[in-house]
């Protein structure tokens, strides 16, 4: 199993450009999330999904869009990149079992720089 | 809304010593999960330990254990016999049981193990 795969690992964008960060999981997990990590602020939730076709906003959604057409894929789109979106982005997935939620599995992250 | 606070931005100990990382949280929920994640320099997020709020017994995973004080809303991580490979950022995280399975993170503690 590959787990959670994020691409690309690094990206430099110019202000105003758009791009999509890809995220795919092969574990048939129902729940998926996107986080951004900034120094001193931990990881903050951007958008999340509770299943295919269902998404919702997290703590810091402005400037980002998501969709979840399949269980496996959860891309994050930056509509018009701004320097404030310079960050490390993580995709993560999780599931519920009879014993509850055992935590999220994370991708390896994307370091995005907006110049 | 839930909040998670890690009051120690940085800690440093000698190899083989025991170290305790602090975490407090604020919630009105009675049923929830708490997690500690490790992020080494590779940037990968690794689940260290999980605690269910309804369980009074503290979780243990090899050299890692927690001190869960539900009434005080405190969830500290103890690392025994620390090793150089324990050098990492450590994040405390909260998840309400049920609903959207959203993880809320603290700001992180940078732990350095010195030889």
Tab-separated table of N, CA, C and O in Angstrom, chain B residues 2 25-34 51-56 68-73 94-98:
chain	number	residue	atom	x	y	z
B	2	UNK	N	-12.927	23.803	19.837
B	2	UNK	CA	-11.863	23.252	20.669
B	2	UNK	C	-10.550	23.961	20.378
B	2	UNK	O	-10.282	24.346	19.245
B	25	UNK	N	-5.920	21.380	26.661
B	25	UNK	CA	-6.942	21.577	25.640
B	25	UNK	C	-8.203	22.121	26.290
B	25	UNK	O	-8.389	22.004	27.509
B	26	UNK	N	-9.025	22.699	25.472
B	26	UNK	CA	-10.263	23.269	25.955
B	26	UNK	C	-11.406	22.704	25.129
B	26	UNK	O	-11.402	22.820	23.895
B	27	UNK	N	-12.372	22.094	25.778
B	27	UNK	CA	-13.515	21.537	25.085
B	27	UNK	C	-14.675	21.387	26.049
B	27	UNK	O	-14.461	21.242	27.256
B	28	UNK	N	-15.868	21.389	25.509
B	28	UNK	CA	-17.059	21.100	26.301
B	28	UNK	C	-17.554	19.680	26.020
B	28	UNK	O	-18.543	19.252	26.604
B	29	UNK	N	-16.841	18.975	25.151
B	29	UNK	CA	-17.218	17.609	24.803
B	29	UNK	C	-16.807	16.653	25.912
B	29	UNK	O	-15.836	16.891	26.642
B	30	UNK	N	-17.537	15.551	26.008
B	30	UNK	CA	-17.200	14.528	26.998
B	30	UNK	C	-16.504	13.342	26.357
B	30	UNK	O	-15.706	12.664	26.999
B	31	UNK	N	-16.780	13.100	25.092
B	31	UNK	CA	-16.199	11.958	24.381
B	31	UNK	C	-15.308	12.456	23.254
B	31	UNK	O	-15.768	13.155	22.340
B	32	UNK	N	-14.051	12.081	23.316
B	32	UNK	CA	-13.101	12.564	22.314
B	32	UNK	C	-11.849	11.703	22.347
B	32	UNK	O	-11.695	10.812	23.194
B	33	UNK	N	-10.962	11.970	21.390
B	33	UNK	CA	-9.663	11.304	21.316
B	33	UNK	C	-8.584	12.382	21.427
B	33	UNK	O	-8.763	13.517	20.992
B	34	UNK	N	-7.454	11.958	21.938
B	34	UNK	CA	-6.265	12.804	21.965
B	34	UNK	C	-5.108	12.042	21.343
B	34	UNK	O	-5.000	10.821	21.524
B	51	UNK	N	-5.145	8.337	22.810
B	51	UNK	CA	-5.864	8.150	24.077
B	51	UNK	C	-7.352	8.393	23.837
B	51	UNK	O	-7.727	9.381	23.208
B	52	UNK	N	-8.176	7.494	24.347
B	52	UNK	CA	-9.625	7.706	24.313
B	52	UNK	C	-10.051	8.332	25.626
B	52	UNK	O	-9.661	7.866	26.695
B	53	UNK	N	-10.862	9.363	25.557
B	53	UNK	CA	-11.202	10.130	26.757
B	53	UNK	C	-11.965	9.312	27.786
B	53	UNK	O	-11.872	9.582	28.989
B	54	UNK	N	-12.713	8.318	27.347
B	54	UNK	CA	-13.509	7.560	28.308
B	54	UNK	C	-12.664	6.546	29.082
B	54	UNK	O	-13.111	5.980	30.077
B	55	UNK	N	-11.428	6.327	28.631
B	55	UNK	CA	-10.540	5.384	29.309
B	55	UNK	C	-9.700	6.113	30.346
B	55	UNK	O	-8.982	7.062	30.027
B	56	UNK	N	-9.763	5.685	31.589
B	56	UNK	CA	-8.963	6.308	32.632
B	56	UNK	C	-7.508	5.878	32.552
B	56	UNK	O	-6.608	6.613	32.947
B	68	UNK	N	-2.867	11.453	31.192
B	68	UNK	CA	-4.135	12.042	30.787
B	68	UNK	C	-4.927	12.416	32.026
B	68	UNK	O	-5.279	11.535	32.834
B	69	UNK	N	-5.177	13.693	32.190
B	69	UNK	CA	-5.952	14.199	33.309
B	69	UNK	C	-7.195	14.876	32.743
B	69	UNK	O	-7.150	16.056	32.363
B	70	UNK	N	-8.310	14.130	32.683
B	70	UNK	CA	-9.493	14.634	31.990
B	70	UNK	C	-10.072	15.873	32.661
B	70	UNK	O	-10.446	16.829	31.986
B	71	UNK	N	-10.145	15.870	33.963
B	71	UNK	CA	-10.745	17.007	34.667
B	71	UNK	C	-9.916	18.272	34.465
B	71	UNK	O	-10.461	19.369	34.319
B	72	UNK	N	-8.619	18.114	34.429
B	72	UNK	CA	-7.719	19.252	34.242
B	72	UNK	C	-7.524	19.578	32.765
B	72	UNK	O	-6.891	20.584	32.427
B	73	UNK	N	-8.054	18.732	31.874
B	73	UNK	CA	-7.881	18.888	30.430
B	73	UNK	C	-6.405	19.001	30.073
B	73	UNK	O	-5.960	19.927	29.388
B	94	UNK	N	-6.434	17.038	19.098
B	94	UNK	CA	-7.727	16.694	19.675
B	94	UNK	C	-8.703	16.349	18.566
B	94	UNK	O	-8.704	16.985	17.510
B	95	UNK	N	-9.546	15.345	18.807
B	95	UNK	CA	-10.615	15.003	17.858
B	95	UNK	C	-11.882	14.675	18.636
B	95	UNK	O	-11.870	13.777	19.490
B	96	UNK	N	-12.934	15.364	18.341
B	96	UNK	CA	-14.224	15.067	18.957
B	96	UNK	C	-14.720	13.725	18.426
B	96	UNK	O	-14.573	13.421	17.231
B	97	UNK	N	-15.287	12.918	19.284
B	97	UNK	CA	-15.835	11.642	18.840
B	97	UNK	C	-17.136	11.887	18.097
B	97	UNK	O	-17.972	12.684	18.526
B	98	UNK	N	-17.286	11.200	16.958
B	98	UNK	CA	-18.465	11.406	16.140
B	98	UNK	C	-18.294	12.596	15.227
B	98	UNK	O	-17.315	13.340	15.299
